[in-house]
Amino acid sequence: MFWAQISALVFGIGGVGALIAATVSNEWKVTTRASSVITATWIFQGLWMNCGGNALGSFHCRPHLTLFRVPGYIQACRGLMIAAVSLGFFASIFALFGMKCTKVGGSDKAKAKIACLAGIVFILSGLCSMTGCSLYANKITTEFFDPLYVEQKYELGAALFIGWAGASLCIIGGVIFCFSISDNSKTPRMTYAYNGATSVLSSRPKYQSGEGDFKNTSSSKQFDKNAYV
């Protein structure tokens, strides 16, 4: 149980780190064909900037000038990736509070609920990133294989693969968290009731040695003897 939660947390934090790297990367789509005979040039674009470079080592990036003139699919991918990173951040905090090795979070039942919530939020984070990267990749492939599209065609960039990998790690970590909590709830705890140590004196039968009892016993003995005489 402990190692399952540790591995789930490692998967989740690693996935969130990959999501951050994919979000800030400028290589969501790239060109591979040479646009000049002398020097090979290429263009790569991200969610926030358009960059260009060549084989001589020159490199220049320009951010998107306005928000409203950016294509709709880029705005949707921005929102999905920001949501994925935010959900992954909160899921990591919930996971730290819900793990059994930490002293915060309350009782074991409360920790189980928090850890299950962390797993669900990790899964939502991975789904948001998977949706954003897939939407961007679908746009690229549609334009690339469209024979009527005459503008610059692009191919899939490295950021998309990083985003898919981060989404997969977040989903795996969330599933491990949920399954670890379900396994824990199915195994009942063994409870032992302690009745205390019984002493030798308390186990023996108690007799009253009062004066009245002694007389009664003596009289009964005399009565028994006279009865047989």
mmCIF file of C-alpha atoms in Angstrom:
data_model
loop_
_atom_site.group_PDB
_atom_site.id
_atom_site.type_symbol
_atom_site.label_atom_id
_atom_site.label_comp_id
_atom_site.label_asym_id
_atom_site.label_seq_id
_atom_site.Cartn_x
_atom_site.Cartn_y
_atom_site.Cartn_z
ATOM 1 C CA MET A 1 0.000 0.000 0.000
ATOM 2 C CA PHE A 2 2.756 2.428 0.941
ATOM 3 C CA TRP A 3 4.843 1.717 -2.158
ATOM 4 C CA ALA A 4 1.778 1.912 -4.387
ATOM 5 C CA GLN A 5 1.053 5.435 -3.174
ATOM 6 C CA ILE A 6 4.693 6.424 -3.555
ATOM 7 C CA SER A 7 4.797 5.158 -7.138
ATOM 8 C CA ALA A 8 1.485 6.890 -7.912
ATOM 9 C CA LEU A 9 2.833 10.172 -6.558
ATOM 10 C CA VAL A 10 6.012 9.815 -8.614
ATOM 11 C CA PHE A 11 3.983 9.153 -11.764
ATOM 12 C CA GLY A 12 1.713 12.103 -11.048
ATOM 13 C CA ILE A 13 4.457 14.631 -10.298
ATOM 14 C CA GLY A 14 6.465 13.443 -13.302
ATOM 15 C CA GLY A 15 3.404 13.834 -15.486
ATOM 16 C CA VAL A 16 2.751 17.362 -14.216
ATOM 17 C CA GLY A 17 6.352 18.296 -14.950
ATOM 18 C CA ALA A 18 5.982 16.990 -18.496
ATOM 19 C CA LEU A 19 2.756 18.967 -18.906
ATOM 20 C CA ILE A 20 4.488 22.177 -17.827
ATOM 21 C CA ALA A 21 7.337 21.521 -20.267
ATOM 22 C CA ALA A 22 4.890 20.883 -23.107
ATOM 23 C CA THR A 23 2.836 23.985 -22.310
ATOM 24 C CA VAL A 24 5.770 26.402 -22.396
ATOM 25 C CA SER A 25 7.461 24.704 -25.360
ATOM 26 C CA ASN A 26 7.485 26.357 -28.777
ATOM 27 C CA GLU A 27 7.712 23.141 -30.788
ATOM 28 C CA TRP A 28 4.100 22.153 -31.153
ATOM 29 C CA LYS A 29 4.383 22.159 -34.927
ATOM 30 C CA VAL A 30 7.514 22.378 -37.091
ATOM 31 C CA THR A 31 8.470 22.571 -40.745
ATOM 32 C CA THR A 32 11.065 20.188 -42.121
ATOM 33 C CA ARG A 33 11.417 21.171 -45.760
ATOM 34 C CA ALA A 34 14.021 23.731 -46.829
ATOM 35 C CA SER A 35 12.637 27.058 -47.979
ATOM 36 C CA SER A 36 15.952 28.283 -49.359
ATOM 37 C CA VAL A 37 18.589 26.751 -51.610
ATOM 38 C CA ILE A 38 21.603 28.117 -49.709
ATOM 39 C CA THR A 39 20.610 27.729 -46.069
ATOM 40 C CA ALA A 40 18.081 25.335 -44.587
ATOM 41 C CA THR A 41 15.452 27.230 -42.622
ATOM 42 C CA TRP A 42 12.603 26.007 -40.546
ATOM 43 C CA ILE A 43 9.715 27.440 -38.552
ATOM 44 C CA PHE A 44 8.248 26.049 -35.377
ATOM 45 C CA GLN A 45 5.273 27.344 -33.463
ATOM 46 C CA GLY A 46 3.844 26.877 -30.010
ATOM 47 C CA LEU A 47 0.897 28.033 -27.991
ATOM 48 C CA TRP A 48 2.505 31.342 -27.128
ATOM 49 C CA MET A 49 5.202 32.134 -29.719
ATOM 50 C CA ASN A 50 6.205 31.679 -33.357
ATOM 51 C CA CYS A 51 9.889 30.957 -33.829
ATOM 52 C CA GLY A 52 12.215 30.559 -36.766
ATOM 53 C CA GLY A 53 15.774 29.387 -37.214
ATOM 54 C CA ASN A 54 18.281 28.153 -39.743
ATOM 55 C CA ALA A 55 21.295 25.915 -40.015
ATOM 56 C CA LEU A 56 23.676 28.837 -39.390
ATOM 57 C CA GLY A 57 22.485 29.100 -35.784
ATOM 58 C CA SER A 58 20.315 32.210 -35.911
ATOM 59 C CA PHE A 59 17.179 31.964 -33.838
ATOM 60 C CA HIS A 60 14.299 34.372 -33.375
ATOM 61 C CA CYS A 61 10.926 34.124 -31.618
ATOM 62 C CA ARG A 62 7.929 36.405 -31.760
ATOM 63 C CA PRO A 63 4.943 36.102 -29.398
ATOM 64 C CA HIS A 64 1.421 36.103 -30.675
ATOM 65 C CA LEU A 65 0.469 39.757 -31.007
ATOM 66 C CA THR A 66 -3.166 39.660 -30.009
ATOM 67 C CA LEU A 67 -5.370 37.209 -28.184
ATOM 68 C CA PHE A 68 -8.460 37.500 -30.350
ATOM 69 C CA ARG A 69 -6.684 36.953 -33.679
ATOM 70 C CA VAL A 70 -5.204 33.659 -32.587
ATOM 71 C CA PRO A 71 -6.988 30.654 -34.179
ATOM 72 C CA GLY A 72 -9.673 29.039 -32.105
ATOM 73 C CA TYR A 73 -7.971 25.668 -31.739
ATOM 74 C CA ILE A 74 -4.893 27.341 -30.249
ATOM 75 C CA GLN A 75 -7.027 29.152 -27.685
ATOM 76 C CA ALA A 76 -8.770 25.885 -26.828
ATOM 77 C CA CYS A 77 -5.422 24.117 -26.419
ATOM 78 C CA ARG A 78 -4.180 26.929 -24.203
ATOM 79 C CA GLY A 79 -7.173 26.580 -21.908
ATOM 80 C CA LEU A 80 -6.909 22.805 -21.776
ATOM 81 C CA MET A 81 -3.186 22.795 -20.996
ATOM 82 C CA ILE A 82 -3.538 25.476 -18.324
ATOM 83 C CA ALA A 83 -6.383 23.475 -16.789
ATOM 84 C CA ALA A 84 -4.261 20.317 -16.930
ATOM 85 C CA VAL A 85 -1.326 21.958 -15.159
ATOM 86 C CA SER A 86 -3.583 23.521 -12.509
ATOM 87 C CA LEU A 87 -5.398 20.255 -11.830
ATOM 88 C CA GLY A 88 -2.109 18.401 -11.629
ATOM 89 C CA PHE A 89 -0.782 20.914 -9.102
ATOM 90 C CA PHE A 90 -3.799 20.559 -6.818
ATOM 91 C CA ALA A 91 -3.772 16.781 -7.257
ATOM 92 C CA SER A 92 -0.166 16.655 -6.051
ATOM 93 C CA ILE A 93 -1.114 18.611 -2.924
ATOM 94 C CA PHE A 94 -4.100 16.339 -2.260
ATOM 95 C CA ALA A 95 -1.878 13.302 -2.733
ATOM 96 C CA LEU A 96 0.600 14.545 -0.135
ATOM 97 C CA PHE A 97 -2.213 15.075 2.379
ATOM 98 C CA GLY A 98 -3.811 11.710 1.617
ATOM 99 C CA MET A 99 -0.745 9.497 1.868
ATOM 100 C CA LYS A 100 -0.375 7.280 4.895
ATOM 101 C CA CYS A 101 3.249 8.278 5.463
ATOM 102 C CA THR A 102 2.312 11.901 6.215
ATOM 103 C CA LYS A 103 0.980 13.127 9.551
ATOM 104 C CA VAL A 104 -1.506 15.603 8.105
ATOM 105 C CA GLY A 105 -4.951 14.950 6.696
ATOM 106 C CA GLY A 106 -6.809 13.597 9.732
ATOM 107 C CA SER A 107 -7.875 10.021 10.326
ATOM 108 C CA ASP A 108 -7.288 7.063 8.040
ATOM 109 C CA LYS A 109 -10.802 7.358 6.621
ATOM 110 C CA ALA A 110 -10.302 11.036 5.812
ATOM 111 C CA LYS A 111 -6.902 10.289 4.266
ATOM 112 C CA ALA A 112 -8.464 7.618 2.063
ATOM 113 C CA LYS A 113 -11.037 10.097 0.765
ATOM 114 C CA ILE A 114 -8.372 12.732 0.075
ATOM 115 C CA ALA A 115 -6.153 10.224 -1.737
ATOM 116 C CA CYS A 116 -9.087 9.042 -3.855
ATOM 117 C CA LEU A 117 -9.842 12.680 -4.711
ATOM 118 C CA ALA A 118 -6.194 13.155 -5.710
ATOM 119 C CA GLY A 119 -6.415 10.160 -8.045
ATOM 120 C CA ILE A 120 -9.553 11.517 -9.714
ATOM 121 C CA VAL A 121 -7.990 14.963 -10.180
ATOM 122 C CA PHE A 122 -4.846 13.378 -11.669
ATOM 123 C CA ILE A 123 -7.010 11.527 -14.171
ATOM 124 C CA LEU A 124 -8.852 14.734 -15.099
ATOM 125 C CA SER A 125 -5.531 16.501 -15.576
ATOM 126 C CA GLY A 126 -4.317 13.769 -17.914
ATOM 127 C CA LEU A 127 -7.549 13.838 -19.896
ATOM 128 C CA CYS A 128 -7.334 17.614 -20.360
ATOM 129 C CA SER A 129 -3.775 17.364 -21.648
ATOM 130 C CA MET A 130 -4.617 14.405 -23.880
ATOM 131 C CA THR A 131 -7.536 16.314 -25.374
ATOM 132 C CA GLY A 132 -5.500 19.474 -26.003
ATOM 133 C CA CYS A 133 -2.589 17.675 -27.651
ATOM 134 C CA SER A 134 -4.892 15.498 -29.744
ATOM 135 C CA LEU A 135 -6.869 18.540 -30.923
ATOM 136 C CA TYR A 136 -3.685 20.312 -31.997
ATOM 137 C CA ALA A 137 -2.329 17.191 -33.703
ATOM 138 C CA ASN A 138 -5.602 16.659 -35.542
ATOM 139 C CA LYS A 139 -5.430 20.189 -36.922
ATOM 140 C CA ILE A 140 -1.854 19.660 -38.137
ATOM 141 C CA THR A 141 -2.545 16.332 -39.806
ATOM 142 C CA THR A 142 -5.718 17.619 -41.444
ATOM 143 C CA GLU A 143 -3.871 20.526 -43.016
ATOM 144 C CA PHE A 144 -0.897 18.378 -43.988
ATOM 145 C CA PHE A 145 -2.916 15.780 -45.907
ATOM 146 C CA ASP A 146 -5.363 18.269 -47.407
ATOM 147 C CA PRO A 147 -4.427 18.725 -51.102
ATOM 148 C CA LEU A 148 -6.400 21.979 -51.282
ATOM 149 C CA TYR A 149 -4.447 23.576 -48.429
ATOM 150 C CA VAL A 150 -1.843 25.771 -50.152
ATOM 151 C CA GLU A 151 -0.297 27.511 -47.118
ATOM 152 C CA GLN A 152 2.710 26.391 -45.104
ATOM 153 C CA LYS A 153 2.314 22.818 -43.905
ATOM 154 C CA TYR A 154 3.671 21.617 -40.596
ATOM 155 C CA GLU A 155 4.444 18.348 -38.877
ATOM 156 C CA LEU A 156 4.021 17.192 -35.298
ATOM 157 C CA GLY A 157 6.434 18.816 -32.874
ATOM 158 C CA ALA A 158 8.177 17.379 -29.824
ATOM 159 C CA ALA A 159 5.873 19.209 -27.412
ATOM 160 C CA LEU A 160 2.925 17.085 -28.498
ATOM 161 C CA PHE A 161 4.725 13.865 -27.636
ATOM 162 C CA ILE A 162 5.829 15.311 -24.298
ATOM 163 C CA GLY A 163 2.240 16.316 -23.575
ATOM 164 C CA TRP A 164 0.939 12.844 -24.440
ATOM 165 C CA ALA A 165 3.582 11.250 -22.237
ATOM 166 C CA GLY A 166 2.740 13.574 -19.338
ATOM 167 C CA ALA A 167 -0.961 12.862 -19.747
ATOM 168 C CA SER A 168 -0.320 9.123 -19.673
ATOM 169 C CA LEU A 169 1.759 9.432 -16.499
ATOM 170 C CA CYS A 170 -0.956 11.474 -14.778
ATOM 171 C CA ILE A 171 -3.643 8.968 -15.728
ATOM 172 C CA ILE A 172 -1.527 6.023 -14.559
ATOM 173 C CA GLY A 173 -0.777 7.745 -11.252
ATOM 174 C CA GLY A 174 -4.442 8.571 -10.708
ATOM 175 C CA VAL A 175 -5.546 5.001 -11.440
ATOM 176 C CA ILE A 176 -2.949 3.611 -9.021
ATOM 177 C CA PHE A 177 -4.186 5.989 -6.324
ATOM 178 C CA CYS A 178 -7.801 4.933 -6.821
ATOM 179 C CA PHE A 179 -7.011 1.203 -6.852
ATOM 180 C CA SER A 180 -4.781 1.462 -3.787
ATOM 181 C CA ILE A 181 -7.580 3.077 -1.818
ATOM 182 C CA SER A 182 -10.123 0.480 -2.956
ATOM 183 C CA ASP A 183 -7.804 -2.361 -1.931
ATOM 184 C CA ASN A 184 -7.311 -0.733 1.443
ATOM 185 C CA SER A 185 -11.046 -0.443 2.059
ATOM 186 C CA LYS A 186 -11.615 -4.130 1.235
ATOM 187 C CA THR A 187 -9.109 -5.420 3.805
ATOM 188 C CA PRO A 188 -10.674 -5.205 7.271
ATOM 189 C CA ARG A 189 -8.548 -4.361 10.228
ATOM 190 C CA MET A 190 -7.994 -6.929 13.001
ATOM 191 C CA THR A 191 -9.134 -5.586 16.357
ATOM 192 C CA TYR A 192 -8.207 -7.222 19.637
ATOM 193 C CA ALA A 193 -10.085 -6.583 22.872
ATOM 194 C CA TYR A 194 -7.914 -6.472 25.995
ATOM 195 C CA ASN A 195 -9.719 -7.701 29.114
ATOM 196 C CA GLY A 196 -6.851 -7.279 31.450
ATOM 197 C CA ALA A 197 -4.752 -9.841 33.314
ATOM 198 C CA THR A 198 -6.681 -12.003 35.775
ATOM 199 C CA SER A 199 -4.889 -12.524 39.058
ATOM 200 C CA VAL A 200 -4.828 -15.776 41.005
ATOM 201 C CA LEU A 201 -6.753 -14.311 43.914
ATOM 202 C CA SER A 202 -9.539 -12.981 41.696
ATOM 203 C CA SER A 203 -9.935 -16.350 39.976
ATOM 204 C CA ARG A 204 -10.481 -18.209 43.227
ATOM 205 C CA PRO A 205 -13.995 -18.371 44.733
ATOM 206 C CA LYS A 206 -14.534 -15.916 47.523
ATOM 207 C CA TYR A 207 -15.745 -17.118 50.926
ATOM 208 C CA GLN A 208 -16.971 -14.926 53.704
ATOM 209 C CA SER A 209 -15.359 -15.698 56.987
ATOM 210 C CA GLY A 210 -17.715 -13.748 59.208
ATOM 211 C CA GLU A 211 -18.712 -14.823 62.718
ATOM 212 C CA GLY A 212 -22.330 -15.314 61.814
ATOM 213 C CA ASP A 213 -21.452 -17.599 58.945
ATOM 214 C CA PHE A 214 -19.241 -19.688 61.201
ATOM 215 C CA LYS A 215 -22.079 -20.206 63.663
ATOM 216 C CA ASN A 216 -24.483 -21.164 60.936
ATOM 217 C CA THR A 217 -22.132 -23.738 59.538
ATOM 218 C CA SER A 218 -21.401 -25.189 62.954
ATOM 219 C CA SER A 219 -25.082 -25.462 63.786
ATOM 220 C CA SER A 220 -25.809 -27.129 60.509
ATOM 221 C CA LYS A 221 -23.073 -29.635 61.140
ATOM 222 C CA GLN A 222 -24.491 -30.417 64.603
ATOM 223 C CA PHE A 223 -27.953 -30.798 63.082
ATOM 224 C CA ASP A 224 -26.606 -33.256 60.573
ATOM 225 C CA LYS A 225 -24.932 -35.341 63.267
ATOM 226 C CA ASN A 226 -28.058 -35.443 65.453
ATOM 227 C CA ALA A 227 -30.142 -36.427 62.503
ATOM 228 C CA TYR A 228 -28.116 -39.536 61.943
ATOM 229 C CA VAL A 229 -27.942 -40.410 65.649
#
